[in-house]
PDB file of C-alpha atoms and ligand atoms in Angstrom:
ATOM      1  CA  MET A 169       0.000   0.000   0.000  1.00 58.00           C
ATOM      2  CA  SER A 170       3.078   2.221  -0.024  1.00 57.00           C
ATOM      3  CA  TYR A 171       1.936   3.783  -3.321  1.00 60.00           C
ATOM      4  CA  MET A 172      -1.040   5.407  -1.567  1.00 63.00           C
ATOM      5  CA  LYS A 173      -0.467   9.129  -1.285  1.00 70.00           C
ATOM      6  CA  LYS A 174      -3.196   9.713   1.285  1.00 77.00           C
ATOM      7  CA  SER A 175      -5.486   7.794   3.603  1.00 86.00           C
ATOM      8  CA  PRO A 176      -8.626   6.730   1.728  1.00 90.00           C
ATOM      9  CA  TRP A 177     -11.722   8.142   3.405  1.00 95.00           C
ATOM     10  CA  ILE A 178     -14.918   6.153   3.120  1.00 96.00           C
ATOM     11  CA  ILE A 179     -18.561   7.087   3.417  1.00 97.00           C
ATOM     12  CA  HIS A 180     -21.266   4.505   4.020  1.00 97.00           C
ATOM     13  CA  TYR A 181     -24.932   4.676   3.009  1.00 97.00           C
ATOM     14  CA  ASP A 182     -27.545   2.028   3.675  1.00 96.00           C
ATOM     15  CA  GLY A 183     -30.294   1.861   1.061  1.00 93.00           C
ATOM     16  CA  SER A 184     -33.210  -0.534   1.169  1.00 90.00           C
ATOM     17  CA  SER A 185     -31.771  -3.443   3.140  1.00 91.00           C
ATOM     18  CA  CYS A 186     -32.451  -5.743   6.069  1.00 95.00           C
ATOM     19  CA  ASN A 187     -29.458  -4.095   7.835  1.00 94.00           C
ATOM     20  CA  GLY A 188     -27.461  -7.347   7.741  1.00 96.00           C
ATOM     21  CA  CYS A 189     -24.793  -6.009   5.368  1.00 97.00           C
ATOM     22  CA  ASP A 190     -24.970  -2.687   7.170  1.00 95.00           C
ATOM     23  CA  ILE A 191     -23.920  -4.326  10.427  1.00 96.00           C
ATOM     24  CA  GLU A 192     -21.149  -6.325   8.707  1.00 96.00           C
ATOM     25  CA  THR A 193     -19.819  -3.121   7.122  1.00 95.00           C
ATOM     26  CA  LEU A 194     -19.651  -1.412  10.499  1.00 93.00           C
ATOM     27  CA  ALA A 195     -17.966  -4.533  11.917  1.00 94.00           C
ATOM     28  CA  CYS A 196     -15.125  -3.945   9.425  1.00 94.00           C
ATOM     29  CA  LEU A 197     -14.306  -0.728  11.259  1.00 90.00           C
ATOM     30  CA  THR A 198     -14.086  -2.389  14.680  1.00 91.00           C
ATOM     31  CA  PRO A 199     -10.732  -3.523  16.122  1.00 91.00           C
ATOM     32  CA  LEU A 200     -11.611  -7.162  15.285  1.00 92.00           C
ATOM     33  CA  TYR A 201     -11.469  -6.656  11.479  1.00 93.00           C
ATOM     34  CA  ASP A 202      -9.687  -3.312  11.583  1.00 91.00           C
ATOM     35  CA  ALA A 203     -10.087  -1.809   8.093  1.00 88.00           C
ATOM     36  CA  GLU A 204      -8.125   1.144   9.495  1.00 88.00           C
ATOM     37  CA  ARG A 205      -4.943  -0.899   9.087  1.00 87.00           C
ATOM     38  CA  PHE A 206      -5.213   0.046   5.393  1.00 85.00           C
ATOM     39  CA  GLY A 207      -5.367   3.701   6.367  1.00 87.00           C
ATOM     40  CA  VAL A 208      -9.155   3.777   5.903  1.00 89.00           C
ATOM     41  CA  ILE A 209     -10.965   6.575   7.718  1.00 90.00           C
ATOM     42  CA  ASN A 210     -14.748   6.723   8.064  1.00 92.00           C
ATOM     43  CA  THR A 211     -16.394  10.074   7.370  1.00 93.00           C
ATOM     44  CA  GLY A 212     -19.959  11.349   7.277  1.00 93.00           C
ATOM     45  CA  ASN A 213     -19.147  14.068   4.754  1.00 96.00           C
ATOM     46  CA  PRO A 214     -19.249  13.118   1.040  1.00 96.00           C
ATOM     47  CA  LYS A 215     -17.018  16.081   0.206  1.00 97.00           C
ATOM     48  CA  HIS A 216     -14.210  14.393   2.151  1.00 95.00           C
ATOM     49  CA  ALA A 217     -14.816  10.863   0.882  1.00 96.00           C
ATOM     50  CA  ASP A 218     -12.878   8.835  -1.702  1.00 96.00           C
ATOM     51  CA  ILE A 219     -14.780   5.545  -1.499  1.00 96.00           C
ATOM     52  CA  PHE A 220     -18.560   5.176  -1.331  1.00 97.00           C
ATOM     53  CA  LEU A 221     -19.776   1.977   0.355  1.00 97.00           C
ATOM     54  CA  VAL A 222     -23.430   1.231  -0.358  1.00 98.00           C
ATOM     55  CA  THR A 223     -25.483  -1.538   1.215  1.00 97.00           C
ATOM     56  CA  GLY A 224     -29.024  -2.450   0.200  1.00 96.00           C
ATOM     57  CA  ALA A 225     -30.977  -1.987  -3.006  1.00 96.00           C
ATOM     58  CA  VAL A 226     -32.225   1.273  -4.463  1.00 96.00           C
ATOM     59  CA  ASN A 227     -35.832   2.390  -4.532  1.00 94.00           C
ATOM     60  CA  ALA A 228     -37.592   5.558  -5.686  1.00 90.00           C
ATOM     61  CA  GLN A 229     -36.942   7.300  -2.364  1.00 92.00           C
ATOM     62  CA  ASN A 230     -33.281   6.540  -1.799  1.00 94.00           C
ATOM     63  CA  LEU A 231     -32.125   6.700  -5.439  1.00 95.00           C
ATOM     64  CA  PRO A 232     -31.861  10.522  -5.490  1.00 94.00           C
ATOM     65  CA  VAL A 233     -30.034  10.414  -2.134  1.00 95.00           C
ATOM     66  CA  VAL A 234     -27.473   7.917  -3.442  1.00 96.00           C
ATOM     67  CA  ARG A 235     -26.959  10.061  -6.549  1.00 96.00           C
ATOM     68  CA  GLN A 236     -26.587  13.227  -4.500  1.00 96.00           C
ATOM     69  CA  ILE A 237     -23.999  11.720  -2.147  1.00 97.00           C
ATOM     70  CA  TYR A 238     -22.067  10.419  -5.168  1.00 97.00           C
ATOM     71  CA  SER A 239     -22.238  13.787  -6.934  1.00 96.00           C
ATOM     72  CA  GLN A 240     -20.848  15.566  -3.876  1.00 96.00           C
ATOM     73  CA  MET A 241     -17.758  13.339  -3.716  1.00 96.00           C
ATOM     74  CA  PRO A 242     -14.646  14.816  -5.356  1.00 94.00           C
ATOM     75  CA  GLU A 243     -12.818  13.033  -8.207  1.00 91.00           C
ATOM     76  CA  PRO A 244     -11.268  10.526  -8.163  1.00 92.00           C
ATOM     77  CA  LYS A 245     -13.814   8.340  -6.397  1.00 95.00           C
ATOM     78  CA  ALA A 246     -14.778   4.682  -6.245  1.00 96.00           C
ATOM     79  CA  VAL A 247     -18.027   2.907  -5.378  1.00 97.00           C
ATOM     80  CA  VAL A 248     -18.346  -0.486  -3.673  1.00 98.00           C
ATOM     81  CA  ALA A 249     -21.737  -2.271  -3.714  1.00 98.00           C
ATOM     82  CA  ILE A 250     -21.870  -4.483  -0.622  1.00 98.00           C
ATOM     83  CA  GLY A 251     -24.135  -7.525  -0.464  1.00 97.00           C
ATOM     84  CA  ILE A 252     -26.341  -9.114  -3.092  1.00 97.00           C
ATOM     85  CA  CYS A 253     -29.086  -6.523  -2.499  1.00 97.00           C
ATOM     86  CA  ALA A 254     -26.686  -3.717  -3.455  1.00 97.00           C
ATOM     87  CA  CYS A 255     -25.336  -5.792  -6.371  1.00 97.00           C
ATOM     88  CA  SER A 256     -28.678  -6.704  -7.959  1.00 96.00           C
ATOM     89  CA  GLY A 257     -31.631  -6.051  -5.659  1.00 94.00           C
ATOM     90  CA  GLY A 258     -31.178  -9.475  -4.038  1.00 93.00           C
ATOM     91  CA  VAL A 259     -34.026 -10.844  -1.997  1.00 93.00           C
ATOM     92  CA  PHE A 260     -35.935  -7.583  -2.409  1.00 92.00           C
ATOM     93  CA  ARG A 261     -35.603  -7.633  -6.211  1.00 91.00           C
ATOM     94  CA  GLU A 262     -39.258  -8.470  -6.893  1.00 91.00           C
ATOM     95  CA  CYS A 263     -40.653  -5.952  -4.393  1.00 92.00           C
ATOM     96  CA  TYR A 264     -42.975  -3.350  -5.902  1.00 91.00           C
ATOM     97  CA  ASN A 265     -40.722  -0.442  -4.956  1.00 90.00           C
ATOM     98  CA  ILE A 266     -37.257  -1.851  -5.727  1.00 93.00           C
ATOM     99  CA  MET A 267     -35.440  -0.631  -8.826  1.00 93.00           C
ATOM    100  CA  GLY A 268     -32.481  -2.985  -8.516  1.00 94.00           C
ATOM    101  CA  GLY A 269     -28.863  -2.742  -7.434  1.00 96.00           C
ATOM    102  CA  VAL A 270     -26.839   0.401  -6.790  1.00 96.00           C
ATOM    103  CA  ASP A 271     -25.728   0.526 -10.433  1.00 95.00           C
ATOM    104  CA  LYS A 272     -29.253   1.655 -11.315  1.00 94.00           C
ATOM    105  CA  ALA A 273     -28.364   4.926  -9.558  1.00 95.00           C
ATOM    106  CA  ILE A 274     -24.595   5.431  -9.905  1.00 96.00           C
ATOM    107  CA  PRO A 275     -21.564   3.732 -11.548  1.00 96.00           C
ATOM    108  CA  VAL A 276     -20.257   0.853  -9.411  1.00 97.00           C
ATOM    109  CA  ASP A 277     -16.563  -0.100  -9.404  1.00 97.00           C
ATOM    110  CA  VAL A 278     -16.555  -3.165  -7.122  1.00 98.00           C
ATOM    111  CA  TYR A 279     -19.317  -5.703  -6.445  1.00 98.00           C
ATOM    112  CA  VAL A 280     -19.107  -7.645  -3.164  1.00 98.00           C
ATOM    113  CA  PRO A 281     -21.720 -10.429  -3.246  1.00 96.00           C
ATOM    114  CA  GLY A 282     -22.991 -12.352  -0.224  1.00 96.00           C
ATOM    115  CA  CYS A 283     -26.012 -12.348   2.029  1.00 97.00           C
ATOM    116  CA  ALA A 284     -24.783 -11.014   4.268  1.00 95.00           C
ATOM    117  CA  ALA A 285     -21.423 -10.052   2.780  1.00 97.00           C
ATOM    118  CA  ARG A 286     -18.695 -11.238   5.157  1.00 96.00           C
ATOM    119  CA  PRO A 287     -16.372  -8.600   6.661  1.00 95.00           C
ATOM    120  CA  GLU A 288     -13.373 -10.273   4.994  1.00 95.00           C
ATOM    121  CA  ALA A 289     -15.084  -9.925   1.589  1.00 97.00           C
ATOM    122  CA  ILE A 290     -16.005  -6.302   2.304  1.00 97.00           C
ATOM    123  CA  ILE A 291     -12.407  -5.465   3.247  1.00 95.00           C
ATOM    124  CA  ASP A 292     -11.251  -7.225   0.064  1.00 96.00           C
ATOM    125  CA  GLY A 293     -13.701  -5.022  -1.879  1.00 96.00           C
ATOM    126  CA  ILE A 294     -12.322  -1.899  -0.214  1.00 95.00           C
ATOM    127  CA  VAL A 295      -8.754  -2.928  -1.069  1.00 93.00           C
ATOM    128  CA  GLN A 296      -9.811  -3.464  -4.715  1.00 95.00           C
ATOM    129  CA  ALA A 297     -11.373   0.005  -4.605  1.00 95.00           C
ATOM    130  CA  LEU A 298      -8.039   1.424  -3.378  1.00 92.00           C
ATOM    131  CA  ASP A 299      -6.331   0.086  -6.515  1.00 92.00           C
ATOM    132  CA  ILE A 300      -9.091   1.488  -8.740  1.00 94.00           C
ATOM    133  CA  LEU A 301      -8.855   4.819  -6.940  1.00 92.00           C
ATOM    134  CA  GLU A 302      -5.117   4.964  -7.571  1.00 91.00           C
ATOM    135  CA  LYS A 303      -5.610   4.178 -11.286  1.00 90.00           C
ATOM    136  CA  LYS A 304      -8.213   6.955 -11.519  1.00 91.00           C
ATOM    137  CA  ARG A 305      -5.850   9.327  -9.690  1.00 90.00           C
ATOM    138  CA  GLU A 306      -3.138   8.463 -12.210  1.00 89.00           C
ATOM    139  CA  ALA A 307      -5.596   9.104 -15.080  1.00 88.00           C
ATOM    140  CA  LEU A 308      -6.346  12.532 -13.614  1.00 87.00           C
ATOM    141  CA  ARG A 309      -2.631  13.290 -13.260  1.00 86.00           C
ATOM    142  CA  SER A 310      -1.999  12.380 -16.889  1.00 86.00           C
ATOM    143  CA  GLY A 311      -4.863  14.564 -18.080  1.00 79.00           C
ATOM    144  CA  LYS A 312      -7.315  11.799 -19.077  1.00 74.00           C
ATOM    145  CA  VAL A 313     -10.137  13.724 -17.438  1.00 70.00           C
ATOM    146  CA  GLU A 314     -12.714  13.005 -20.175  1.00 70.00           C
ATOM    147  CA  GLU A 315     -12.104   9.266 -19.929  1.00 70.00           C
ATOM    148  CA  LEU A 316     -12.603   9.431 -16.171  1.00 72.00           C
ATOM    149  CA  GLU A 317     -15.692  11.605 -16.441  1.00 68.00           C
ATOM    150  CA  SER A 318     -17.375   9.234 -18.901  1.00 69.00           C
ATOM    151  CA  LYS A 319     -16.625   6.305 -16.590  1.00 70.00           C
ATOM    152  CA  ASP A 320     -17.889   8.095 -13.489  1.00 77.00           C
ATOM    153  CA  SER A 321     -20.848   9.893 -15.056  1.00 81.00           C
ATOM    154  CA  LEU A 322     -24.287   9.238 -13.609  1.00 82.00           C
ATOM    155  CA  PRO A 323     -26.509   6.775 -15.498  1.00 82.00           C
ATOM    156  CA  PRO A 324     -29.872   8.149 -16.666  1.00 80.00           C
ATOM    157  CA  MET A 325     -32.600   8.287 -14.061  1.00 78.00           C
ATOM    158  CA  PRO A 326     -34.627   5.073 -14.308  1.00 75.00           C
ATOM    159  CA  GLU A 327     -38.330   5.395 -14.921  1.00 68.00           C
ATOM    160  CA  LYS A 328     -40.097   5.626 -11.627  1.00 57.00           C
ATOM    161  CA  THR A 329     -41.548   2.254 -10.751  1.00 46.00           C
ATOM    162  CA  LYS A 330     -45.255   2.210 -10.264  1.00 47.00           C
ATOM    163  CA  ARG A 331     -46.971   0.490  -7.402  1.00 49.00           C
ATOM    164  CA  LYS A 332     -48.563  -2.773  -8.456  1.00 49.00           C
ATOM    165  CA  GLU A 333     -52.314  -2.638  -8.156  1.00 48.00           C
ATOM    166  CA  ALA A 334     -53.434  -4.304  -4.960  1.00 49.00           C
ATOM    167  CA  THR A 335     -55.376  -7.469  -5.694  1.00 53.00           C
ATOM    168  CA  PRO A 336     -58.864  -7.396  -4.194  1.00 51.00           C
TER     169      PRO A 336
HETATM  170  S1  LIG B 604     -27.679  -9.052   1.037  1.00 71.65           S
HETATM  171 FE1  LIG B 604     -28.791 -10.225   2.646  1.00 71.65          FE
HETATM  172  S2  LIG B 604     -27.939  -9.474   4.596  1.00 71.65           S
HETATM  173 FE2  LIG B 604     -27.363  -7.976   2.993  1.00 71.65          FE
HETATM  174  S3  LIG B 604     -28.966  -6.427   3.092  1.00 71.65           S
HETATM  175 FE3  LIG B 604     -29.585  -7.936   1.528  1.00 71.65          FE
HETATM  176  S4  LIG B 604     -30.877  -9.418   2.629  1.00 71.65           S
HETATM  177 FE4  LIG B 604     -29.765  -8.251   4.174  1.00 71.65          FE
END
């Protein structure tokens, strides 16, 4: 990790989940799993964050929030979808209000499957994100801003899902 020029700051947002992956993500920051050994610092401010950890699926209510947090993060930035709900909608996929995984809202760099995702897998995802972050930083340094912007640009807003008619 000696190539890292600064400590990577993470921000965590829980979308529409059962809180299982949420709890495992927070466990990564405890002394037992100790993600801080990689220099990781947890922040509540997107303007200070380099890596966006998202648990849970997206729905009509949280999709704009996820997009806003992402938009407020400075370049370069990386996104890690944690748990199968964040990867694809998971067990909530068929729910009337679920739009799918996090990539329906923002570009995702690393997918960490699992239900719940294990802390070891989450830390592995964060370490992969560190490498991606460094490559993006290098792209910025060498002036490939357009390439980075097209990769990190927001996908179009999905059509708002409509509530299924209640069966009588
Ligand atoms: S992947 Fe499983 S544990 Fe994680 S939020 Fe979804 S249902 Fe809960």
